[in-house]
mmCIF file of C-alpha atoms and ligand atoms in Angstrom:
data_model
loop_
_atom_site.group_PDB
_atom_site.id
_atom_site.type_symbol
_atom_site.label_atom_id
_atom_site.label_comp_id
_atom_site.label_asym_id
_atom_site.label_seq_id
_atom_site.Cartn_x
_atom_site.Cartn_y
_atom_site.Cartn_z
ATOM 1 C CA MET A 9 161.581 109.998 30.561
ATOM 2 C CA LYS A 10 161.683 107.466 33.398
ATOM 3 C CA ARG A 11 162.893 103.852 33.108
ATOM 4 C CA ILE A 12 160.120 101.858 34.709
ATOM 5 C CA LEU A 13 160.005 98.103 35.379
ATOM 6 C CA VAL A 14 156.670 96.400 35.520
ATOM 7 C CA THR A 15 156.451 92.854 36.936
ATOM 8 C CA GLY A 16 153.405 90.953 35.699
ATOM 9 C CA GLY A 17 153.361 93.444 32.811
ATOM 10 C CA ALA A 18 151.751 90.883 30.336
ATOM 11 C CA GLY A 19 148.904 90.186 32.667
ATOM 12 C CA PHE A 20 145.455 92.001 32.663
ATOM 13 C CA LEU A 21 146.272 94.961 34.878
ATOM 14 C CA GLY A 22 150.033 95.031 33.928
ATOM 15 C CA SER A 23 149.380 95.339 30.158
ATOM 16 C CA HIS A 24 147.053 98.287 30.658
ATOM 17 C CA LEU A 25 149.671 99.910 32.865
ATOM 18 C CA CYS A 26 152.324 99.404 30.262
ATOM 19 C CA ASP A 27 149.973 101.095 27.750
ATOM 20 C CA ARG A 28 149.615 104.031 29.985
ATOM 21 C CA LEU A 29 153.156 104.268 30.933
ATOM 22 C CA ILE A 30 154.358 104.195 27.259
ATOM 23 C CA GLU A 31 151.589 106.786 26.356
ATOM 24 C CA ASP A 32 153.066 108.903 29.048
ATOM 25 C CA GLY A 33 156.422 108.830 27.455
ATOM 26 C CA ASN A 34 158.321 106.550 29.758
ATOM 27 C CA ASP A 35 160.857 103.666 28.961
ATOM 28 C CA VAL A 36 159.149 100.476 29.989
ATOM 29 C CA LEU A 37 160.587 97.102 30.902
ATOM 30 C CA CYS A 38 157.938 94.439 31.224
ATOM 31 C CA VAL A 39 158.896 91.319 33.073
ATOM 32 C CA ASP A 40 156.684 88.252 33.033
ATOM 33 C CA ASN A 41 156.854 84.526 33.180
ATOM 34 C CA PHE A 42 153.595 84.136 31.322
ATOM 35 C CA PHE A 43 151.945 82.094 33.951
ATOM 36 C CA THR A 44 148.647 83.838 33.523
ATOM 37 C CA GLY A 45 149.710 86.750 31.206
ATOM 38 C CA SER A 46 150.234 86.406 27.562
ATOM 39 C CA LYS A 47 152.228 87.952 24.788
ATOM 40 C CA ALA A 48 148.794 88.795 22.954
ATOM 41 C CA ASN A 49 148.097 91.387 25.793
ATOM 42 C CA ILE A 50 151.205 93.356 24.910
ATOM 43 C CA ALA A 51 151.730 92.354 21.238
ATOM 44 C CA HIS A 52 150.795 95.867 20.088
ATOM 45 C CA LEU A 53 153.830 97.336 22.178
ATOM 46 C CA ILE A 54 156.517 95.014 21.071
ATOM 47 C CA SER A 55 157.728 97.215 18.187
ATOM 48 C CA HIS A 56 157.699 100.349 20.253
ATOM 49 C CA PRO A 57 161.131 101.849 20.714
ATOM 50 C CA TYR A 58 160.732 102.314 24.444
ATOM 51 C CA PHE A 59 159.185 99.013 25.272
ATOM 52 C CA GLU A 60 161.157 95.850 26.126
ATOM 53 C CA LEU A 61 159.916 92.463 27.254
ATOM 54 C CA LEU A 62 161.758 89.920 29.355
ATOM 55 C CA ARG A 63 160.591 86.417 30.156
ATOM 56 C CA HIS A 64 161.622 86.016 33.944
ATOM 57 C CA ASP A 65 160.178 84.647 37.080
ATOM 58 C CA VAL A 66 160.397 87.118 39.994
ATOM 59 C CA THR A 67 161.182 84.449 42.472
ATOM 60 C CA ILE A 68 164.728 84.517 40.903
ATOM 61 C CA PRO A 69 166.846 87.653 41.433
ATOM 62 C CA LEU A 70 166.887 90.173 38.728
ATOM 63 C CA PHE A 71 169.786 92.692 37.977
ATOM 64 C CA VAL A 72 168.528 95.607 35.901
ATOM 65 C CA GLU A 73 168.754 99.375 36.173
ATOM 66 C CA THR A 74 165.466 101.278 36.608
ATOM 67 C CA ASP A 75 164.080 104.329 38.209
ATOM 68 C CA ARG A 76 160.789 102.892 39.297
ATOM 69 C CA ILE A 77 159.192 99.401 39.843
ATOM 70 C CA PHE A 78 155.593 98.479 39.713
ATOM 71 C CA ASN A 79 155.462 95.014 41.237
ATOM 72 C CA LEU A 80 152.317 93.294 39.926
ATOM 73 C CA ALA A 81 153.563 89.710 39.290
ATOM 74 C CA CYS A 82 151.191 87.194 40.893
ATOM 75 C CA PRO A 83 148.250 85.310 39.687
ATOM 76 C CA ALA A 84 145.051 87.012 40.947
ATOM 77 C CA SER A 85 142.040 84.632 40.223
ATOM 78 C CA PRO A 86 141.327 81.899 42.895
ATOM 79 C CA ILE A 87 141.616 79.054 40.277
ATOM 80 C CA HIS A 88 144.923 80.293 39.019
ATOM 81 C CA TYR A 89 146.478 81.060 42.510
ATOM 82 C CA GLN A 90 145.326 77.810 44.012
ATOM 83 C CA HIS A 91 146.631 75.755 41.043
ATOM 84 C CA ASP A 92 150.158 75.734 42.526
ATOM 85 C CA PRO A 93 149.715 77.433 45.969
ATOM 86 C CA VAL A 94 153.383 77.070 47.097
ATOM 87 C CA GLN A 95 154.486 78.891 43.805
ATOM 88 C CA THR A 96 151.880 81.584 44.618
ATOM 89 C CA THR A 97 153.453 82.227 47.947
ATOM 90 C CA LYS A 98 156.823 82.256 46.644
ATOM 91 C CA THR A 99 155.882 84.693 43.848
ATOM 92 C CA SER A 100 154.399 87.168 46.576
ATOM 93 C CA VAL A 101 157.232 86.544 49.091
ATOM 94 C CA HIS A 102 160.430 85.812 47.237
ATOM 95 C CA GLY A 103 159.179 88.116 44.363
ATOM 96 C CA ALA A 104 158.834 90.999 46.977
ATOM 97 C CA ILE A 105 162.145 90.293 48.508
ATOM 98 C CA ASN A 106 164.004 90.402 45.055
ATOM 99 C CA MET A 107 162.201 93.443 43.803
ATOM 100 C CA LEU A 108 162.702 95.324 47.070
ATOM 101 C CA GLY A 109 166.423 94.289 46.916
ATOM 102 C CA LEU A 110 166.631 95.657 43.472
ATOM 103 C CA ALA A 111 165.002 98.809 44.554
ATOM 104 C CA LYS A 112 167.449 99.162 47.404
ATOM 105 C CA ARG A 113 170.490 98.714 45.018
ATOM 106 C CA VAL A 114 169.357 101.148 42.430
ATOM 107 C CA LYS A 115 167.504 103.444 44.737
ATOM 108 C CA ALA A 116 164.240 103.126 42.808
ATOM 109 C CA ARG A 117 160.633 104.035 44.039
ATOM 110 C CA ILE A 118 158.697 100.845 44.407
ATOM 111 C CA PHE A 119 154.869 100.095 44.134
ATOM 112 C CA GLN A 120 153.266 97.015 45.334
ATOM 113 C CA ALA A 121 149.962 95.679 44.024
ATOM 114 C CA SER A 122 148.447 94.460 47.293
ATOM 115 C CA THR A 123 144.742 93.364 47.458
ATOM 116 C CA SER A 124 141.470 93.737 49.321
ATOM 117 C CA GLU A 125 142.102 90.046 50.236
ATOM 118 C CA VAL A 126 144.417 91.272 53.028
ATOM 119 C CA TYR A 127 140.910 92.033 54.887
ATOM 120 C CA GLY A 128 139.957 88.292 54.295
ATOM 121 C CA ASP A 129 136.234 87.728 55.306
ATOM 122 C CA PRO A 130 135.965 91.163 56.806
ATOM 123 C CA GLU A 131 133.827 91.902 59.908
ATOM 124 C CA VAL A 132 134.289 95.747 59.322
ATOM 125 C CA HIS A 133 132.342 97.111 56.462
ATOM 126 C CA PRO A 134 133.189 99.020 54.342
ATOM 127 C CA GLN A 135 137.010 98.263 54.810
ATOM 128 C CA HIS A 136 139.054 101.097 55.870
ATOM 129 C CA GLU A 137 142.885 100.786 55.762
ATOM 130 C CA SER A 138 143.013 100.793 59.530
ATOM 131 C CA TYR A 139 141.253 97.353 59.625
ATOM 132 C CA TRP A 140 143.588 94.450 60.198
ATOM 133 C CA GLY A 141 141.447 91.861 58.445
ATOM 134 C CA LYS A 142 140.177 88.382 59.150
ATOM 135 C CA VAL A 143 142.192 85.935 57.196
ATOM 136 C CA ASN A 144 142.196 82.145 57.663
ATOM 137 C CA PRO A 145 145.925 81.442 57.616
ATOM 138 C CA ILE A 146 145.727 77.703 56.608
ATOM 139 C CA GLY A 147 142.704 77.704 54.089
ATOM 140 C CA PRO A 148 142.787 77.437 50.205
ATOM 141 C CA ARG A 149 143.021 81.225 49.852
ATOM 142 C CA ALA A 150 145.841 81.657 52.344
ATOM 143 C CA CYS A 151 148.629 81.160 49.685
ATOM 144 C CA TYR A 152 147.385 84.402 48.156
ATOM 145 C CA ASP A 153 146.140 86.344 51.075
ATOM 146 C CA GLU A 154 148.982 85.643 53.491
ATOM 147 C CA GLY A 155 151.461 86.027 50.595
ATOM 148 C CA LYS A 156 150.153 89.381 49.986
ATOM 149 C CA ARG A 157 150.041 90.300 53.659
ATOM 150 C CA CYS A 158 153.817 89.122 54.109
ATOM 151 C CA ALA A 159 154.683 91.204 51.035
ATOM 152 C CA GLU A 160 153.194 94.386 52.778
ATOM 153 C CA THR A 161 155.197 93.551 55.860
ATOM 154 C CA LEU A 162 158.429 93.276 53.744
ATOM 155 C CA PHE A 163 157.595 96.645 51.985
ATOM 156 C CA PHE A 164 157.143 98.418 55.338
ATOM 157 C CA ASP A 165 160.237 96.635 56.936
ATOM 158 C CA TYR A 166 162.381 97.725 53.780
ATOM 159 C CA GLN A 167 161.071 101.224 54.424
ATOM 160 C CA ARG A 168 161.898 101.346 58.127
ATOM 161 C CA GLN A 169 165.143 99.405 57.816
ATOM 162 C CA HIS A 170 166.527 100.688 54.556
ATOM 163 C CA ASN A 171 164.512 103.842 53.967
ATOM 164 C CA LEU A 172 162.953 102.717 50.762
ATOM 165 C CA ASP A 173 160.556 104.908 48.896
ATOM 166 C CA ILE A 174 157.408 102.595 48.816
ATOM 167 C CA LYS A 175 153.894 102.769 47.530
ATOM 168 C CA VAL A 176 151.332 100.132 48.566
ATOM 169 C CA VAL A 177 147.883 99.904 46.980
ATOM 170 C CA ARG A 178 145.129 97.533 48.106
ATOM 171 C CA ILE A 179 143.282 96.666 44.953
ATOM 172 C CA PHE A 180 139.547 95.700 45.164
ATOM 173 C CA ASN A 181 137.936 93.600 42.447
ATOM 174 C CA THR A 182 138.794 95.178 39.008
ATOM 175 C CA TYR A 183 137.592 94.154 35.554
ATOM 176 C CA GLY A 184 137.709 95.165 31.990
ATOM 177 C CA PRO A 185 139.142 94.105 28.587
ATOM 178 C CA ARG A 186 142.073 91.481 28.490
ATOM 179 C CA MET A 187 140.746 89.531 31.557
ATOM 180 C CA HIS A 188 141.460 85.980 30.670
ATOM 181 C CA PRO A 189 138.214 84.271 29.464
ATOM 182 C CA ASN A 190 138.900 81.124 31.524
ATOM 183 C CA ASP A 191 140.458 82.583 34.665
ATOM 184 C CA GLY A 192 137.245 81.912 36.677
ATOM 185 C CA ARG A 193 136.654 85.504 38.073
ATOM 186 C CA VAL A 194 133.110 86.412 38.290
ATOM 187 C CA VAL A 195 132.844 89.243 35.702
ATOM 188 C CA SER A 196 134.614 87.395 32.925
ATOM 189 C CA ASN A 197 132.745 84.082 33.894
ATOM 190 C CA PHE A 198 129.406 85.801 33.675
ATOM 191 C CA ILE A 199 130.116 87.699 30.488
ATOM 192 C CA VAL A 200 131.576 84.681 28.651
ATOM 193 C CA GLN A 201 128.579 82.496 29.765
ATOM 194 C CA ALA A 202 125.971 84.958 28.683
ATOM 195 C CA LEU A 203 127.698 85.496 25.277
ATOM 196 C CA LYS A 204 127.924 81.686 24.580
ATOM 197 C CA GLY A 205 124.219 81.144 25.816
ATOM 198 C CA GLN A 206 125.336 79.010 28.786
ATOM 199 C CA ASN A 207 123.977 78.990 32.261
ATOM 200 C CA ILE A 208 125.217 81.725 34.581
ATOM 201 C CA THR A 209 127.061 80.047 37.588
ATOM 202 C CA ILE A 210 126.024 81.739 40.839
ATOM 203 C CA TYR A 211 128.189 80.446 43.707
ATOM 204 C CA GLY A 212 126.292 80.053 46.996
ATOM 205 C CA ASN A 213 123.002 81.970 47.112
ATOM 206 C CA GLY A 214 124.400 84.955 45.210
ATOM 207 C CA GLN A 215 123.809 87.274 48.105
ATOM 208 C CA GLN A 216 127.496 87.775 48.736
ATOM 209 C CA THR A 217 128.880 91.329 47.592
ATOM 210 C CA ARG A 218 131.752 92.715 45.818
ATOM 211 C CA SER A 219 132.591 96.176 44.499
ATOM 212 C CA PHE A 220 133.796 96.273 40.944
ATOM 213 C CA CYS A 221 136.253 98.798 39.509
ATOM 214 C CA TYR A 222 136.747 99.504 35.845
ATOM 215 C CA VAL A 223 140.415 98.996 34.882
ATOM 216 C CA ASP A 224 140.955 102.536 33.431
ATOM 217 C CA ASP A 225 139.906 104.059 36.513
ATOM 218 C CA LEU A 226 142.379 101.847 38.651
ATOM 219 C CA ILE A 227 145.371 102.488 36.325
ATOM 220 C CA ASP A 228 144.805 106.153 36.788
ATOM 221 C CA GLY A 229 145.065 105.625 40.419
ATOM 222 C CA PHE A 230 148.339 103.585 40.144
ATOM 223 C CA VAL A 231 149.837 106.450 38.230
ATOM 224 C CA ARG A 232 148.699 109.162 40.800
ATOM 225 C CA MET A 233 149.987 106.942 43.663
ATOM 226 C CA MET A 234 153.440 106.473 41.959
ATOM 227 C CA ASN A 235 153.697 110.178 41.200
ATOM 228 C CA SER A 236 152.603 111.293 44.816
ATOM 229 C CA GLY A 237 155.196 112.675 47.369
ATOM 230 C CA PRO A 238 157.376 110.139 49.245
ATOM 231 C CA GLU A 239 155.140 110.710 52.480
ATOM 232 C CA VAL A 240 152.364 108.757 50.834
ATOM 233 C CA THR A 241 153.234 105.270 51.231
ATOM 234 C CA GLY A 242 149.926 103.644 51.730
ATOM 235 C CA PRO A 243 148.498 101.174 52.221
ATOM 236 C CA ILE A 244 145.774 102.868 50.202
ATOM 237 C CA ASN A 245 142.545 101.273 49.012
ATOM 238 C CA MET A 246 141.684 101.499 45.382
ATOM 239 C CA GLY A 247 138.367 100.272 44.143
ATOM 240 C CA ASN A 248 134.897 101.358 43.225
ATOM 241 C CA PRO A 249 132.697 101.773 46.292
ATOM 242 C CA GLY A 250 129.607 100.721 44.423
ATOM 243 C CA GLU A 251 128.498 97.425 46.028
ATOM 244 C CA PHE A 252 126.548 94.748 44.352
ATOM 245 C CA THR A 253 125.401 91.106 45.154
ATOM 246 C CA MET A 254 126.451 88.382 42.538
ATOM 247 C CA LEU A 255 122.639 88.323 41.673
ATOM 248 C CA ASP A 256 122.729 92.005 40.920
ATOM 249 C CA LEU A 257 125.822 91.437 38.731
ATOM 250 C CA ALA A 258 124.233 88.466 36.782
ATOM 251 C CA GLU A 259 121.134 90.730 36.044
ATOM 252 C CA LYS A 260 123.292 93.609 34.869
ATOM 253 C CA VAL A 261 125.360 91.343 32.617
ATOM 254 C CA LEU A 262 122.356 89.668 31.148
ATOM 255 C CA SER A 263 120.622 92.891 30.396
ATOM 256 C CA CYS A 264 123.900 94.150 28.667
ATOM 257 C CA VAL A 265 124.384 90.879 26.608
ATOM 258 C CA GLY A 266 120.873 89.882 25.955
ATOM 259 C CA GLY A 267 120.309 86.197 25.258
ATOM 260 C CA LYS A 268 118.477 83.639 27.249
ATOM 261 C CA SER A 269 120.940 82.251 29.766
ATOM 262 C CA LYS A 270 119.488 80.874 33.059
ATOM 263 C CA LEU A 271 120.897 81.297 36.561
ATOM 264 C CA THR A 272 122.280 77.956 38.134
ATOM 265 C CA PHE A 273 123.357 77.594 41.781
ATOM 266 C CA HIS A 274 126.527 75.975 42.813
ATOM 267 C CA PRO A 275 128.341 75.435 46.252
ATOM 268 C CA LEU A 276 130.030 78.553 47.685
ATOM 269 C CA PRO A 277 133.952 78.026 47.492
ATOM 270 C CA ILE A 278 135.571 77.718 51.004
ATOM 271 C CA ASP A 279 136.295 80.948 52.843
ATOM 272 C CA ASP A 280 134.535 83.024 50.116
ATOM 273 C CA PRO A 281 134.359 86.497 51.557
ATOM 274 C CA LYS A 282 130.589 87.619 52.232
ATOM 275 C CA GLN A 283 130.992 91.262 51.666
ATOM 276 C CA ARG A 284 133.522 93.662 50.375
ATOM 277 C CA GLN A 285 133.443 97.458 49.670
ATOM 278 C CA PRO A 286 136.319 99.809 49.746
ATOM 279 C CA ASP A 287 136.419 102.966 51.869
ATOM 280 C CA ILE A 288 138.250 105.220 49.530
ATOM 281 C CA THR A 289 138.472 108.325 51.684
ATOM 282 C CA LEU A 290 142.264 108.146 51.833
ATOM 283 C CA ALA A 291 142.696 107.921 48.007
ATOM 284 C CA LYS A 292 140.362 110.865 47.577
ATOM 285 C CA GLU A 293 142.191 112.930 50.218
ATOM 286 C CA LYS A 294 145.778 112.019 49.279
ATOM 287 C CA LEU A 295 145.525 111.549 45.565
ATOM 288 C CA GLY A 296 142.288 113.394 44.517
ATOM 289 C CA TRP A 297 141.374 110.094 42.919
ATOM 290 C CA ARG A 298 137.792 108.427 42.667
ATOM 291 C CA PRO A 299 136.524 106.109 39.997
ATOM 292 C CA GLN A 300 134.558 107.643 37.155
ATOM 293 C CA VAL A 301 133.122 104.665 35.251
ATOM 294 C CA THR A 302 129.869 103.192 36.210
ATOM 295 C CA LEU A 303 129.326 99.442 36.269
ATOM 296 C CA GLU A 304 126.910 99.625 33.448
ATOM 297 C CA ASP A 305 129.427 101.524 31.135
ATOM 298 C CA GLY A 306 132.503 99.216 32.188
ATOM 299 C CA LEU A 307 130.369 96.093 31.523
ATOM 300 C CA LYS A 308 129.596 97.552 27.978
ATOM 301 C CA GLU A 309 133.240 97.963 27.117
ATOM 302 C CA THR A 310 134.020 94.433 28.609
ATOM 303 C CA VAL A 311 131.327 92.640 26.747
ATOM 304 C CA ASN A 312 132.510 94.392 23.436
ATOM 305 C CA TYR A 313 135.983 93.062 24.053
ATOM 306 C CA PHE A 314 134.894 89.627 24.820
ATOM 307 C CA ARG A 315 132.438 89.554 21.770
ATOM 308 C CA ASN A 316 135.506 90.303 19.570
ATOM 309 C CA ALA A 317 138.057 88.105 21.440
ATOM 310 C CA LEU A 318 135.651 85.061 21.448
ATOM 311 C CA ASN A 319 134.073 85.854 17.991
ATOM 312 C CA VAL A 320 130.568 85.339 19.274
HETATM 313 P P1 NAD B 430 146.874 88.407 36.027
HETATM 314 O O1 NAD B 430 146.887 87.105 36.410
HETATM 315 O O2 NAD B 430 146.295 88.757 34.736
HETATM 316 O O3 NAD B 430 148.332 89.142 35.907
HETATM 317 C C1 NAD B 430 149.354 88.590 36.758
HETATM 318 C C2 NAD B 430 150.674 88.458 35.861
HETATM 319 O O4 NAD B 430 151.877 88.131 36.745
HETATM 320 C C3 NAD B 430 150.517 87.676 34.714
HETATM 321 O O5 NAD B 430 150.949 88.197 33.570
HETATM 322 C C4 NAD B 430 151.464 86.351 35.121
HETATM 323 O O6 NAD B 430 151.949 85.621 34.200
HETATM 324 C C5 NAD B 430 152.501 87.134 35.870
HETATM 325 N N1 NAD B 430 153.188 86.287 36.915
HETATM 326 C C6 NAD B 430 152.664 85.507 37.772
HETATM 327 N N2 NAD B 430 153.669 84.895 38.648
HETATM 328 C C7 NAD B 430 154.831 85.405 38.160
HETATM 329 C C8 NAD B 430 156.312 85.218 38.451
HETATM 330 N N3 NAD B 430 156.489 84.387 39.352
HETATM 331 N N4 NAD B 430 157.089 85.921 37.880
HETATM 332 C C9 NAD B 430 156.798 86.933 36.831
HETATM 333 N N5 NAD B 430 155.590 86.925 36.425
HETATM 334 C C10 NAD B 430 154.595 86.302 37.157
HETATM 335 O O7 NAD B 430 146.162 89.237 37.163
HETATM 336 P P2 NAD B 430 145.769 90.882 37.205
HETATM 337 O O8 NAD B 430 144.334 90.915 37.510
HETATM 338 O O9 NAD B 430 146.505 91.617 36.235
HETATM 339 O O10 NAD B 430 146.514 91.163 38.711
HETATM 340 C C11 NAD B 430 147.745 91.909 38.671
HETATM 341 C C12 NAD B 430 148.147 92.153 40.169
HETATM 342 O O11 NAD B 430 147.153 92.942 40.733
HETATM 343 C C13 NAD B 430 148.441 90.911 40.882
HETATM 344 O O12 NAD B 430 149.489 91.016 41.841
HETATM 345 C C14 NAD B 430 147.069 90.840 41.746
HETATM 346 O O13 NAD B 430 147.319 90.137 42.947
HETATM 347 C C15 NAD B 430 146.813 92.204 42.068
HETATM 348 N N6 NAD B 430 145.312 92.419 42.097
HETATM 349 C C16 NAD B 430 144.456 92.333 41.171
HETATM 350 C C17 NAD B 430 143.107 92.460 41.418
HETATM 351 C C18 NAD B 430 141.958 92.436 40.385
HETATM 352 O O14 NAD B 430 140.874 92.449 40.659
HETATM 353 N N7 NAD B 430 142.395 92.175 39.055
HETATM 354 C C19 NAD B 430 142.585 92.624 42.715
HETATM 355 C C20 NAD B 430 143.548 92.698 43.811
HETATM 356 C C21 NAD B 430 144.820 92.527 43.475
HETATM 357 N N1 UDP B 431 168.345 91.374 44.449
HETATM 358 C C1 UDP B 431 167.950 91.485 43.127
HETATM 359 N N2 UDP B 431 168.428 92.436 42.402
HETATM 360 C C2 UDP B 431 169.334 93.245 42.652
HETATM 361 C C3 UDP B 431 169.582 93.402 44.027
HETATM 362 C C4 UDP B 431 169.087 92.312 44.928
HETATM 363 O O1 UDP B 431 167.146 90.581 42.653
HETATM 364 O O2 UDP B 431 169.594 94.266 41.880
HETATM 365 C C5 UDP B 431 167.802 90.352 45.335
HETATM 366 C C6 UDP B 431 169.009 89.704 45.976
HETATM 367 O O3 UDP B 431 169.427 88.482 45.240
HETATM 368 C C7 UDP B 431 168.408 89.178 47.349
HETATM 369 C C8 UDP B 431 167.136 89.978 47.463
HETATM 370 O O4 UDP B 431 167.129 90.832 46.327
HETATM 371 O O5 UDP B 431 168.086 87.931 47.185
HETATM 372 C C9 UDP B 431 167.233 91.002 48.736
HETATM 373 O O6 UDP B 431 168.269 91.802 48.492
HETATM 374 P P1 UDP B 431 168.887 92.670 49.863
HETATM 375 O O7 UDP B 431 170.070 93.478 49.358
HETATM 376 O O8 UDP B 431 167.774 93.256 50.557
HETATM 377 O O9 UDP B 431 169.235 91.479 50.771
HETATM 378 P P2 UDP B 431 170.524 90.513 50.821
HETATM 379 O O10 UDP B 431 171.240 90.479 49.428
HETATM 380 O O11 UDP B 431 171.332 91.220 51.746
HETATM 381 O O12 UDP B 431 169.912 89.265 51.464
HETATM 382 N N1 UDP B 432 131.454 83.801 41.772
HETATM 383 C C1 UDP B 432 130.216 83.243 41.302
HETATM 384 N N2 UDP B 432 130.280 82.592 40.070
HETATM 385 C C2 UDP B 432 131.373 82.402 39.277
HETATM 386 C C3 UDP B 432 132.601 83.012 39.803
HETATM 387 C C4 UDP B 432 132.708 83.615 40.962
HETATM 388 O O1 UDP B 432 129.199 83.502 41.807
HETATM 389 O O2 UDP B 432 131.144 81.948 38.230
HETATM 390 C C5 UDP B 432 131.489 84.599 43.039
HETATM 391 C C6 UDP B 432 132.537 84.119 44.026
HETATM 392 O O3 UDP B 432 131.989 83.036 44.841
HETATM 393 C C7 UDP B 432 132.668 85.399 44.840
HETATM 394 C C8 UDP B 432 132.538 86.532 43.755
HETATM 395 O O4 UDP B 432 131.718 85.926 42.713
HETATM 396 O O5 UDP B 432 131.790 85.404 45.770
HETATM 397 C C9 UDP B 432 133.834 87.125 43.312
HETATM 398 O O6 UDP B 432 134.643 86.152 42.783
HETATM 399 P P1 UDP B 432 135.999 86.325 42.032
HETATM 400 O O7 UDP B 432 136.613 84.911 41.964
HETATM 401 O O8 UDP B 432 135.822 87.135 40.848
HETATM 402 O O9 UDP B 432 136.844 87.223 43.092
HETATM 403 P P2 UDP B 432 137.165 87.223 44.733
HETATM 404 O O10 UDP B 432 136.415 86.108 45.406
HETATM 405 O O11 UDP B 432 138.546 87.007 44.719
HETATM 406 O O12 UDP B 432 136.712 88.445 45.189
#
């Protein structure tokens, strides 16, 4: 049994990760300030003898004993991370420093939930880990993108300077049950809109692309990465290489939900990346990982979840 700290453990990805780690027989400490996460996401774990919940903000130092750290704390949806952009940068940067300081003190292996946003609005397609990205350092997405880039810098400097055992994963758009219904991300927006019979909000002309990974596939990748040998530090891309326009996605959601929602077109947010698709060669080679769940199957599960959660 390992003692594992999960920051952001009450969020969408964090709560699925806590489930998996408990299932695998670990002792899990979930740390969260509930900015975007909720107790409801982990309510079913509270009475488990090897699960513990601590309300704490990772920008403040934390002194606990642990064998491994998954650092996921950070709002992930554009409307949430832009709500208090200074706090977003602090969460990524001060949060990384504190968790790295903790890892250094207790000699824990530490995992960072980085993001495809480090590639910005990419000119190289699909994105390979060797691409350095095209990020606007002063735009509205910068608090998140640059915060995550700086966190990667800190991880690699702690490795070089203090010999830390690090794991950095660049996550591409992931969806599934427990996404926040109002967090503004495209999959949850389209599903909630379709279920409520509201118009589907397409930003721009809907020709921009994303690649959508189902949450169970991603969590399996996290665990493989954490269990890999110390030579596998990353950064390593994790996502589903299937690439879809937002119009394709709207069509798939509508055919899954049914109903008579219409498409409406709205301005494209500033610096919205035009295309995104992971090159997952490295994850296949180093971890034997590849996603298994198709977009159709994953959408079905997610639609079922929202039907129950919203009672529609
Ligand atoms: P989420 O918003 O559901 O989860 C983030 C969690 O972190 C929430 O529970 C929130 O309350 C917590 N948190 C935020 N600031 C905190 C702070 N200062 N101290 C303690 N807790 C804090 O988002 P998610 O989709 O689960 O994302 C989890 C991680 O994965 C994030 O780091 C995100 O950047 C990364 N990521 C997610 C995706 C995706 O598509 N879901 C893509 C790329 C990267
Ligand atoms: N830190 C923490 N928990 C620990 C050890 C350190 O939160 O168990 C914090 C510590 O407060 C510091 C940061 O991690 O702000 C970085 O620690 P490090 O030892 O790398 O740097 P230093 O303390 O020398 O600035
Ligand atoms: N998007 C959209 N309608 C929505 C929400 C988002 O067309 O209601 C678009 C958004 O402009 C972007 C894509 O969907 O091009 C993915 O947006 P999301 O916020 O989910 O993730 P990110 O932009 O961070 O990849």
